[in-house]
XYZ file of C-alpha atoms in Angstrom:
117
model
C 45.184 9.856 29.080
C 41.540 9.258 28.559
C 40.629 8.368 25.136
C 37.041 10.138 25.540
C 36.698 13.641 23.832
C 37.094 16.626 25.953
C 34.400 19.348 25.860
C 33.899 22.762 25.728
C 35.301 24.265 28.907
C 37.548 21.680 29.931
C 40.899 22.715 30.925
C 43.828 20.474 29.949
C 47.635 20.059 30.364
C 49.407 20.246 26.781
C 52.734 21.547 25.875
C 53.372 24.742 25.388
C 54.596 25.385 21.279
C 56.422 28.466 21.904
C 58.590 27.097 25.179
C 62.211 25.203 24.716
C 62.387 22.728 25.996
C 58.739 22.265 25.581
C 56.933 22.790 28.857
C 53.361 22.110 29.642
C 50.849 24.458 30.287
C 46.719 24.408 30.814
C 44.456 25.250 28.083
C 41.042 26.112 28.100
C 39.055 23.899 25.294
C 36.630 26.539 23.538
C 35.566 24.609 20.672
C 32.766 21.829 20.901
C 31.416 19.089 19.228
C 30.663 20.797 15.821
C 34.461 21.565 15.377
C 34.953 19.367 12.160
C 37.841 17.070 14.212
C 36.031 16.964 17.480
C 37.916 14.290 19.729
C 41.170 14.410 17.443
C 41.474 18.522 17.858
C 40.204 21.117 19.566
C 40.431 25.064 19.711
C 41.922 26.475 22.797
C 43.266 29.396 24.321
C 46.577 29.344 26.773
C 45.806 29.851 30.653
C 48.477 31.508 32.495
C 49.095 32.663 36.373
C 50.222 36.134 34.845
C 48.177 38.711 34.740
C 48.636 40.524 31.202
C 45.854 43.018 30.253
C 43.612 42.230 28.493
C 43.596 38.699 29.973
C 40.730 37.281 31.338
C 40.991 36.385 35.201
C 39.847 33.205 36.488
C 39.115 33.015 40.312
C 38.263 30.051 42.263
C 34.403 30.513 41.701
C 34.996 30.368 37.809
C 36.304 26.701 38.307
C 33.294 23.961 37.706
C 35.731 21.181 38.479
C 39.511 20.901 39.862
C 41.610 23.361 41.763
C 43.491 26.038 39.964
C 45.677 26.398 42.832
C 46.109 30.223 42.323
C 44.395 32.783 40.424
C 44.742 32.268 36.511
C 44.198 34.294 33.506
C 42.934 33.087 29.813
C 45.077 34.796 27.310
C 42.207 35.573 24.528
C 45.142 36.643 22.236
C 46.449 33.264 22.603
C 44.534 30.955 20.282
C 45.456 27.669 18.365
C 44.635 23.784 17.760
C 45.572 21.262 19.841
C 45.753 17.528 19.105
C 43.896 14.975 21.400
C 47.114 12.523 21.260
C 49.197 15.423 22.840
C 47.239 16.094 25.987
C 49.105 15.095 28.918
C 46.191 15.157 31.495
C 43.037 16.781 32.260
C 42.988 19.588 35.207
C 39.462 20.412 35.362
C 36.758 22.686 33.745
C 35.087 26.051 33.884
C 31.857 27.254 34.587
C 29.649 28.357 31.573
C 29.782 31.981 32.360
C 33.970 32.123 32.294
C 33.694 30.243 29.465
C 31.403 32.824 27.815
C 33.503 35.737 28.978
C 36.926 33.874 27.566
C 34.907 33.312 24.174
C 33.823 36.609 23.861
C 36.695 38.391 24.412
C 38.543 35.827 21.751
C 35.645 36.944 19.443
C 36.438 40.684 20.068
C 39.800 40.194 19.463
C 39.546 38.356 16.081
C 37.321 41.108 14.673
C 33.972 39.330 15.247
C 31.272 42.149 15.610
C 28.888 41.813 18.921
C 25.588 40.888 18.097
C 23.203 43.817 18.292
C 20.682 43.557 21.244
């Protein structure tokens, strides 16, 4: 495992907190270096292979690095913080456009009003 900080858009394997026994799942890092504990904690959303609307579909062209192996979906309601020390390994990274789609969906679920044009 790397000691270098992960960045916004990185996808990492981390134990899923609601699975027993703990199973790993991929998580998309949404926080950036402005997060107060960047490098030791990250705000993330869970990724899954199951399409549960209003999940955000992530196709092969949404991956900047890595190979998803199959279609995956970001779950904008599955938001929390993970610790760097608990990350098992990196999986890849998404494109800026894919990150923005997921972040927009998360913000709308948290009640953040859309910016006026």
